Tab-separated table of C-alpha atoms in Angstrom:
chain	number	residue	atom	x	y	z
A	1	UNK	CA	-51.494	23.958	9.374
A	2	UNK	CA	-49.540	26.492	11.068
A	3	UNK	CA	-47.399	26.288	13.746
A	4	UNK	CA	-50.182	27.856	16.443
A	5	UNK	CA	-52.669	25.343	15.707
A	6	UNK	CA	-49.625	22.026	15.833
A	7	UNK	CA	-48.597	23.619	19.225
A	8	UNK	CA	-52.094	23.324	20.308
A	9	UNK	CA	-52.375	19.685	18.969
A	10	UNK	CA	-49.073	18.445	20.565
A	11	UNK	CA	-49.881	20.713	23.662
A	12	UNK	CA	-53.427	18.099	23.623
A	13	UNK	CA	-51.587	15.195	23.052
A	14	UNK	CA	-48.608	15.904	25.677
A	15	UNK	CA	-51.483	16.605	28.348
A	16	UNK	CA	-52.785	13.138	27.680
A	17	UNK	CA	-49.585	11.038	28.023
A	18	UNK	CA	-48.250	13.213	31.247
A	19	UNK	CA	-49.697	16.757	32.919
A	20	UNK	CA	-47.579	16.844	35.963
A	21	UNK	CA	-44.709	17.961	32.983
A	22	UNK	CA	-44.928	21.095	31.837
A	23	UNK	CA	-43.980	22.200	28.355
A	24	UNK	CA	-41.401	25.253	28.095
A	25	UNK	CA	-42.040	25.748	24.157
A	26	UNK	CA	-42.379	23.741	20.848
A	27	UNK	CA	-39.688	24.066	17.655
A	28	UNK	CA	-40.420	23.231	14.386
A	29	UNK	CA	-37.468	20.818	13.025
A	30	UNK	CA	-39.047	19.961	10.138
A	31	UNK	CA	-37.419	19.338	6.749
A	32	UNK	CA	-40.263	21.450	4.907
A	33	UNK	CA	-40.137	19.069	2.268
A	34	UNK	CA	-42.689	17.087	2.894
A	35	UNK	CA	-46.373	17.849	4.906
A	36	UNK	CA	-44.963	15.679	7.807
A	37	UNK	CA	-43.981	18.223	10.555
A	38	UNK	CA	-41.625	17.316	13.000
A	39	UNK	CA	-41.102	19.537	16.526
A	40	UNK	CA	-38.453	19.586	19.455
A	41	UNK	CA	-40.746	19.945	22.719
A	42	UNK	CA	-38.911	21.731	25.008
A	43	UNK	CA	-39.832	21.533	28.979
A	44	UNK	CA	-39.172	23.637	31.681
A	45	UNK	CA	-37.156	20.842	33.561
A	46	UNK	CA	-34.637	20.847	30.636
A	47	UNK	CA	-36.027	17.593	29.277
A	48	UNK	CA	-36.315	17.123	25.617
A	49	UNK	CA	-38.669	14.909	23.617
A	50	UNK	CA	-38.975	14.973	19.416
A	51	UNK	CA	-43.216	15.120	18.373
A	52	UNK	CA	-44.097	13.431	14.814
A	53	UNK	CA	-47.935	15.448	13.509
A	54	UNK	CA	-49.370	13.897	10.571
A	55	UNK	CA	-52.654	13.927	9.274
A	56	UNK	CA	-52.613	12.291	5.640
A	57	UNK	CA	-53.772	8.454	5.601
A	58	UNK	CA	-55.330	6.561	8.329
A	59	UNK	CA	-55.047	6.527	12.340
A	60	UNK	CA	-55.371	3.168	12.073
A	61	UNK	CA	-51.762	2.690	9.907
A	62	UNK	CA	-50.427	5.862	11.935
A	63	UNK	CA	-50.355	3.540	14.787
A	64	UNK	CA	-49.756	0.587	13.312
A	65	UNK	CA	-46.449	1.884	11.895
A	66	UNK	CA	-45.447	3.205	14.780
A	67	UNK	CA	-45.812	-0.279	16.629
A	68	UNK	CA	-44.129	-1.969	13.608
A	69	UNK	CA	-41.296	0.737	14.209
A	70	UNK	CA	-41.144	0.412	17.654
A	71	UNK	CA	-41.150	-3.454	18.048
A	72	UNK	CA	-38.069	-3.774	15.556
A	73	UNK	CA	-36.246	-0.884	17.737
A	74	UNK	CA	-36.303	-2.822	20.312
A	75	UNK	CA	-35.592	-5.981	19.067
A	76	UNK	CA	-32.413	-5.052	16.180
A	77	UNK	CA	-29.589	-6.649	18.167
A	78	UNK	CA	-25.597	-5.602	18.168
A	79	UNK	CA	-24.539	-3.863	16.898
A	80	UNK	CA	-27.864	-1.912	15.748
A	81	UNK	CA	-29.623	-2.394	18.807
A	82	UNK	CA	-29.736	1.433	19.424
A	83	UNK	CA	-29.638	2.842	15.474
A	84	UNK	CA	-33.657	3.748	15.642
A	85	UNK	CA	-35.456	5.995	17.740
A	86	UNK	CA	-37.571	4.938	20.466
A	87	UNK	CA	-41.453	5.761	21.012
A	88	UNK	CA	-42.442	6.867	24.338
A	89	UNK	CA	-44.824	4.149	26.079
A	90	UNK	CA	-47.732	4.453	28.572
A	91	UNK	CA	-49.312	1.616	29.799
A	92	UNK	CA	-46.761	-0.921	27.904
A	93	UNK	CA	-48.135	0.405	24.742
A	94	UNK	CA	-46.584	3.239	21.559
A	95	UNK	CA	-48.644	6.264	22.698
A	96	UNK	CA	-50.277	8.072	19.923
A	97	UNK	CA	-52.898	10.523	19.934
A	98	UNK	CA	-55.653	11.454	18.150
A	99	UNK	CA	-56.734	15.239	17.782
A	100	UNK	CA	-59.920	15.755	15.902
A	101	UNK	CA	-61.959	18.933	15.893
A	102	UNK	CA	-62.913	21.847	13.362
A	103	UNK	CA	-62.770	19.489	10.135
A	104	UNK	CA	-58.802	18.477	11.184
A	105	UNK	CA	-58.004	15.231	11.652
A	106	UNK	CA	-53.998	14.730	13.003
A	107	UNK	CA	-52.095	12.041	14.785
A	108	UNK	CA	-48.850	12.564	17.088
A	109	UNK	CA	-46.371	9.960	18.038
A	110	UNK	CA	-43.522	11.057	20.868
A	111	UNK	CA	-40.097	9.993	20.510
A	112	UNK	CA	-36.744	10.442	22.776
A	113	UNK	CA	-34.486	12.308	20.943
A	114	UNK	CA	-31.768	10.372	18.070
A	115	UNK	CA	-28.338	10.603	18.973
A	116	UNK	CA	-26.374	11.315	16.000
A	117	UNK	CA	-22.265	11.083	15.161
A	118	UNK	CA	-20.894	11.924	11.510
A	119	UNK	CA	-23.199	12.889	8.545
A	120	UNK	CA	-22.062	11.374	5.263
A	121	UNK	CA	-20.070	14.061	3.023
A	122	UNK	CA	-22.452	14.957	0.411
A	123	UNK	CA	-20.601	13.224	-2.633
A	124	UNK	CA	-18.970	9.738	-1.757
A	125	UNK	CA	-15.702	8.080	-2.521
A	126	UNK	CA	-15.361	5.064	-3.533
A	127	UNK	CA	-14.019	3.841	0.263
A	128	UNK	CA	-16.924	5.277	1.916
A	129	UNK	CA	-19.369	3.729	-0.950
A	130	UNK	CA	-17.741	0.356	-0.211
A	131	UNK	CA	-18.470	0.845	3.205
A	132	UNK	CA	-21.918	1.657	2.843
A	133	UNK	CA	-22.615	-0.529	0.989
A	134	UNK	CA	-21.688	-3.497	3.497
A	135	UNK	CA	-23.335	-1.505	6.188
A	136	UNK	CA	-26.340	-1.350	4.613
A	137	UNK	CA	-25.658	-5.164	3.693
A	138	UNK	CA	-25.809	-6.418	7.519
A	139	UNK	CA	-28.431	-3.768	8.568
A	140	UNK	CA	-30.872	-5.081	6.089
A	141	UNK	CA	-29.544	-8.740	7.208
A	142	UNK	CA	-30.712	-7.959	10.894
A	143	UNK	CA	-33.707	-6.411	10.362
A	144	UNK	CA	-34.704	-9.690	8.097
A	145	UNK	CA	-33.695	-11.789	11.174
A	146	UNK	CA	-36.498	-10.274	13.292
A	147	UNK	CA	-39.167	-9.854	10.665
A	148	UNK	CA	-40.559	-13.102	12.542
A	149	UNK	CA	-41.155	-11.479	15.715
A	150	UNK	CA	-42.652	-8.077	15.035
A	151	UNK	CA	-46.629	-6.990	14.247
A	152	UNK	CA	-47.488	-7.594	10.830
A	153	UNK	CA	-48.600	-5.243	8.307
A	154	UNK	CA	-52.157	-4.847	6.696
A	155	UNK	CA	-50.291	-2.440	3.493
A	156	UNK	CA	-49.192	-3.974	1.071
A	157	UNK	CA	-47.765	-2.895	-2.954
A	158	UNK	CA	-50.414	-4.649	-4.351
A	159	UNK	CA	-52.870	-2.865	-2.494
A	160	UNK	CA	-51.233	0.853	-2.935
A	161	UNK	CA	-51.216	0.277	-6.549
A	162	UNK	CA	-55.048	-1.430	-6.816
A	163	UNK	CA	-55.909	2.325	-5.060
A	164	UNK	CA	-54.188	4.452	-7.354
A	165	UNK	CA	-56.057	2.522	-10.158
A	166	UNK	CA	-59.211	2.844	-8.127
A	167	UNK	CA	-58.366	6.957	-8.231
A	168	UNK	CA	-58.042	6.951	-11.970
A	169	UNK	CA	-61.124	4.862	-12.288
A	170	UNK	CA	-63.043	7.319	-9.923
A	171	UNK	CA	-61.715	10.439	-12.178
A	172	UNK	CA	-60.323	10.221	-15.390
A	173	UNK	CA	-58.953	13.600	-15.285
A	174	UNK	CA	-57.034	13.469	-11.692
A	175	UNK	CA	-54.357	14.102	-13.512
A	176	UNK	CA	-55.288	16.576	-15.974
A	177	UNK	CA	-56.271	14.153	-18.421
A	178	UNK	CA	-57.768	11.025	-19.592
A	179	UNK	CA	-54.906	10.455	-21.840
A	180	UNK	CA	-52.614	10.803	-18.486
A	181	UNK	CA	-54.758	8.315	-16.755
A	182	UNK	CA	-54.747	5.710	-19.379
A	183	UNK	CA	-50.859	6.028	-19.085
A	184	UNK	CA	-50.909	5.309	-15.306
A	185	UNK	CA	-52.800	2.019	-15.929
A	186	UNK	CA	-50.535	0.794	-18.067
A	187	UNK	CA	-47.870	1.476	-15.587
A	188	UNK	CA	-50.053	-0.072	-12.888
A	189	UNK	CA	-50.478	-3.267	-14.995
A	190	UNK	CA	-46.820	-3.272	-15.956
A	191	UNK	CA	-45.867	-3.431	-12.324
A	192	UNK	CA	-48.842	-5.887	-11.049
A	193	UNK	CA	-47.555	-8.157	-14.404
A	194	UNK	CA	-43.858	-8.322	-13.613
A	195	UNK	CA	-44.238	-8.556	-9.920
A	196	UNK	CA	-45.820	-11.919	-10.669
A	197	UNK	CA	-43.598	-12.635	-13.305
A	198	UNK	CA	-40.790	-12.710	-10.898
A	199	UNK	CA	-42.045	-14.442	-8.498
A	200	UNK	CA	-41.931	-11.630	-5.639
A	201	UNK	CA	-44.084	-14.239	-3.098
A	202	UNK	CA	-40.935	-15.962	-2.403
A	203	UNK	CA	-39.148	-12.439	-1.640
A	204	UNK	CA	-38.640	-11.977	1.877
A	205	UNK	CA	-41.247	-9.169	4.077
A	206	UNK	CA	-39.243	-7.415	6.051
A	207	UNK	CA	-39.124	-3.414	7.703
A	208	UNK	CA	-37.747	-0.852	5.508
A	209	UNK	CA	-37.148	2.529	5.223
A	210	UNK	CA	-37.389	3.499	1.373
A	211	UNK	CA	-35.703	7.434	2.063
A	212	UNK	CA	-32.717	6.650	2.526
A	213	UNK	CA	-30.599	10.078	2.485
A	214	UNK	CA	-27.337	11.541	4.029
A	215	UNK	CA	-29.840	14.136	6.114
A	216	UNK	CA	-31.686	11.444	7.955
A	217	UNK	CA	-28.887	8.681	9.039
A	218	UNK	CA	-25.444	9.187	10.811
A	219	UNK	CA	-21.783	6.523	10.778
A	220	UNK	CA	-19.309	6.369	13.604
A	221	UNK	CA	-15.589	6.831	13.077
A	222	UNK	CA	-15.585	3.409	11.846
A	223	UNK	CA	-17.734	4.594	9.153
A	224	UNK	CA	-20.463	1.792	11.225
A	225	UNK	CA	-24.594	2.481	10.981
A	226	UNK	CA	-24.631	4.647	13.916
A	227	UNK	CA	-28.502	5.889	14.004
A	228	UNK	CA	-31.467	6.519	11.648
A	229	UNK	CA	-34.605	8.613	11.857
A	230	UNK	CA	-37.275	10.094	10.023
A	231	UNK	CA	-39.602	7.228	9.303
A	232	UNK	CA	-42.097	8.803	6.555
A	233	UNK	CA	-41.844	5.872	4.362
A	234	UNK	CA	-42.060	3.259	6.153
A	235	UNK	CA	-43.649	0.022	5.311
A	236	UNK	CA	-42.890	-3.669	6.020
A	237	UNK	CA	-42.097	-5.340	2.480
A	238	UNK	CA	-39.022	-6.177	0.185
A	239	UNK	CA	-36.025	-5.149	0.709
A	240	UNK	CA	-35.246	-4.195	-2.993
A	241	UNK	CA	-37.591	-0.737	-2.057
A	242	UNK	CA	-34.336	0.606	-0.094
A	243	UNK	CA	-32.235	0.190	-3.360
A	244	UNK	CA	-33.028	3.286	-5.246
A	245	UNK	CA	-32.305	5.455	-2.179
A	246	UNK	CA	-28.778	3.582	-1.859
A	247	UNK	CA	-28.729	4.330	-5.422
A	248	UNK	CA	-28.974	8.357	-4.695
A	249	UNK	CA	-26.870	8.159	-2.017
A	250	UNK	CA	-24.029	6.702	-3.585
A	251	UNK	CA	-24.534	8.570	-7.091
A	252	UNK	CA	-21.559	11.133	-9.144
A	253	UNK	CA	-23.898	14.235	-8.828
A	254	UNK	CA	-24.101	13.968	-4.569
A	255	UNK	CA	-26.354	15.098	-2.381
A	256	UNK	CA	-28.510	18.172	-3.727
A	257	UNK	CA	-30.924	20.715	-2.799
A	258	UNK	CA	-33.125	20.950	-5.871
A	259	UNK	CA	-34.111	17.137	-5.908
A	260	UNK	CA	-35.443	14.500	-8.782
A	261	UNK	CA	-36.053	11.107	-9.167
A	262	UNK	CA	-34.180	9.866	-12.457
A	263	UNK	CA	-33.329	6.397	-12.692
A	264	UNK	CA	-30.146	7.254	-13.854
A	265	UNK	CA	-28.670	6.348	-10.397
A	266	UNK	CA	-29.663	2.606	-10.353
A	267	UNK	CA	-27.005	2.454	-13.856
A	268	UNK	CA	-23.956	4.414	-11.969
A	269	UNK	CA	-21.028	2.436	-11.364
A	270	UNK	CA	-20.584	3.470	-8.118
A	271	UNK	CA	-23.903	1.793	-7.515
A	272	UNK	CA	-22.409	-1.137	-8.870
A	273	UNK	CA	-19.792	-0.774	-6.132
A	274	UNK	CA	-21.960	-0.419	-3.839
A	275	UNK	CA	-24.131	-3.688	-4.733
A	276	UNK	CA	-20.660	-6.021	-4.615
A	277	UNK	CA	-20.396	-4.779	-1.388
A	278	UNK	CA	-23.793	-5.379	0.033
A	279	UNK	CA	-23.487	-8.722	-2.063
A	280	UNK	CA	-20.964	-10.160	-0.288
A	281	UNK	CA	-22.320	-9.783	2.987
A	282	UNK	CA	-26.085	-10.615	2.493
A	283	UNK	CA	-25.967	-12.232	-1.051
A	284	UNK	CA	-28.714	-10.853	-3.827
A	285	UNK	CA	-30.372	-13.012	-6.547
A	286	UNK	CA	-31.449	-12.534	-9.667
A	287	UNK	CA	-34.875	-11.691	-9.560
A	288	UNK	CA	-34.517	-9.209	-6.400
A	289	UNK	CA	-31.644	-7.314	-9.299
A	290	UNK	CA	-34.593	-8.005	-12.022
A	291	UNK	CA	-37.100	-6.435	-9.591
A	292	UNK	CA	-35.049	-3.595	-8.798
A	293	UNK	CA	-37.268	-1.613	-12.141
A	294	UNK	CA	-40.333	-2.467	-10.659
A	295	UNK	CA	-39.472	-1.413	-7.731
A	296	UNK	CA	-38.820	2.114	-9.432
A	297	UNK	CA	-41.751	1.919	-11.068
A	298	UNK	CA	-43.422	1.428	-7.551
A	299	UNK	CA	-41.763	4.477	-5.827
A	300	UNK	CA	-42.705	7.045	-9.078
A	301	UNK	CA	-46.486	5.167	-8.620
A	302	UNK	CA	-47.009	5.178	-5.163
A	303	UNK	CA	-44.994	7.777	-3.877
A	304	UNK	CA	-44.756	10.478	-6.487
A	305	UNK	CA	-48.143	9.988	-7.834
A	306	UNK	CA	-50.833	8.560	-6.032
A	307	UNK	CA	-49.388	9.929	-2.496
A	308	UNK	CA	-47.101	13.191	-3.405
A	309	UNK	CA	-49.611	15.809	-2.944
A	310	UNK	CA	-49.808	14.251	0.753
A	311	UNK	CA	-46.128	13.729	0.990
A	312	UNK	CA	-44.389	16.595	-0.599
A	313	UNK	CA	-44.858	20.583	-0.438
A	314	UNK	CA	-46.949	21.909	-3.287
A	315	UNK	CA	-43.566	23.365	-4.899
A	316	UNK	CA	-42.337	19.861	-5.288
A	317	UNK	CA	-45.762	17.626	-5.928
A	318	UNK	CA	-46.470	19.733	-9.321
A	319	UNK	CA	-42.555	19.364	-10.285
A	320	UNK	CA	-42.100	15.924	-9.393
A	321	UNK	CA	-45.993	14.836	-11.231
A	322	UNK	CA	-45.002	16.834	-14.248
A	323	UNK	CA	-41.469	15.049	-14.503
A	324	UNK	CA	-42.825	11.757	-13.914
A	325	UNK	CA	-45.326	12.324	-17.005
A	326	UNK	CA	-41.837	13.540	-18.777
A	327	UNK	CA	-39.156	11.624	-17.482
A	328	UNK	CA	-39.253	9.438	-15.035
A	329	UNK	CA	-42.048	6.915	-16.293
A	330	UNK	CA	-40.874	6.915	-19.990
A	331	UNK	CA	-37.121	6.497	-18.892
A	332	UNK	CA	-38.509	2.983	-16.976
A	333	UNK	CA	-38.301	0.539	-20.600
A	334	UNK	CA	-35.068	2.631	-22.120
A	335	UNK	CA	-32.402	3.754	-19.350
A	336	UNK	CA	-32.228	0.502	-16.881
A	337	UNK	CA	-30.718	-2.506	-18.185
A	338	UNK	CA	-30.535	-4.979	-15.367
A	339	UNK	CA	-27.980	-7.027	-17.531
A	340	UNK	CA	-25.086	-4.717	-16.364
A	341	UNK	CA	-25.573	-5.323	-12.808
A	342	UNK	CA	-26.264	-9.026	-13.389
A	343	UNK	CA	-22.972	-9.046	-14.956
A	344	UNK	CA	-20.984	-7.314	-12.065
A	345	UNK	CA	-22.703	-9.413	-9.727
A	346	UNK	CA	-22.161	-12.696	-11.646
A	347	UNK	CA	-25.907	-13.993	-10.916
């Protein structure tokens, strides 16, 4: 959609939640990575508000989301009690609105604005990965502590992955062939096999944020979880869906422009570093390290395949599908060896 037509959409939905305030203009602040647009309203009193327009999915888990996201904002305690962004309310309640005319169907959500101190540097040293890596430790620790008192979620990974093989059912050839379908299933089943196997029903639900990069969360001086925004991926389920992200964040080759998702950062040592860390703080077990593949093989699935034509540019959908066929997929059963980190971590 272009920017006209989103104007017009948050114009609609900023009219609904308050007309006495007038808007001065609308920025795009997007990443232009992925079809979720994200804009800096701008209002002739100087005020400032950040608008989320999506339109892939359902209303219905638009909103829930939202109220997920919102109900754990406010309820993180110190020190995190202020790291996520808050929703604007009317009537007690997340307001989100619903624009649908001329064959569009799109969804806005308001937020006040993050505050934000230092970005990481984009390649890590070992200090700062130590850091992190307790950080990360205790935020993950806190946001398990309230999992109790927040809405619960109808998503779930069983359910992502019973629609993707649904899709491939539907149309053999959704991905070019029926050869490239047939391999999907057996990923599917791989994942649906081995998340029994390990017995993921006694794995803590709790919120997460899966994208975990140095663009979309800031530290303090004392290198402290300071804020966090851009919530495309979130989803309330295991925590061991953050760790590939950690993974890239910490990795040799740093932050990069021209992104992929090898697995080759879950076997770095510096992610190894990083895991003692979080270890000692908000102790792992075996079976979350054992599930740490699956959950790889759940991001490539979910993410890349059944959802990255909704989630990513077109640039990047067609390069990241074609490299999953290639690389990423294959690499699953013959680059991660969970017995290194089991080792490190002595479980």
């Amino acid at each position: 959609m272009e920017l006209n037509h989103l104007s017009t959409i948050i114009g609609k939905a900023w009219h609904g939640f308050d007309s006495s305030k007038e808007i001065k203009n609308i920025e795009d602040i997007s990443a232009k990575v992925s079809t979720n647009y994200v804009y800096r309203v701008n209002f002739v009193d100087e005020d400032i508000v950040i608008a989320k327009v999506s339109y892939f999915g359902k209303y219905e888990n638009f909103k829930e989301d939202h109220r997920i996201i919102h109900a754990l904002s406010n309820n993180l305690l110190y020190p995190f009690e202020n790291v996520l962004g808050k929703s604007l309310l009317k009537n007690n309640q997340v307001y989100t609105y619903r624009y649908q005319e001329n064959n569009i169907d799109a969804w806005v959500v308001f937020y006040n604005p993050v505050r934000t101190q230092n970005r990481l540097p984009s390649r890590l040293s070992e200090n700062d990965i130590r850091k992190l890596g307790e950080q990360m430790g205790k935020f993950h620790k806190a946001c398990s502590k309230v999992r109790t008192v927040i809405p619960k979620s109808s998503k779930t990974l069983r359910t992502d992955i019973y629609k993707l093989l649904e899709s491939l059912d539907a149309n053999e050839k959704l991905f070019g062939s029926r050869e490239r379908s047939i391999y999907l299933k057996h990923h599917c089943e791989q994942f649906l096999k081995n998340r029994n196997k390990l017995g993921v029903k006694q794995f803590d639900i709790m919120p997460i944020f899966i994208d975990w990069n140095i663009g979309n969360f800031s530290v303090n001086d004392k290198f402290e979880l300071f804020s966090r925004w851009d919530y495309d991926w979130f989803r309330m389920s295991y925590r061991m869906l953050d760790f590939y992200f950690f993974s890239r964040v910490v990795s040799d080759v740093g932050d990069r422009t021209a992104f992929s998702y090898l697995i080759g950062p879950l076997m770095e040592d510096r992610f190894i570093i990083f895991l003692e860390e979080y270890h000692k703080v908000n102790p792992l077990t075996r079976n979350e390290i054992l599930f740490l593949k699956e959950s790889y093989r759940f991001f490539i699935l979910n993410y890349v395949m059944k959802d990255g034509n909704y989630f990513f540019a077109e640039k990047y959908a067609i390069k990241l599908q074609a490299e999953a066929f290639e690389i990423y997929l294959p690499s699953i059963d013959t680059e991660f060896d969970a017995t290194k980190i089991l080792e490190a971590l002595k479980l």
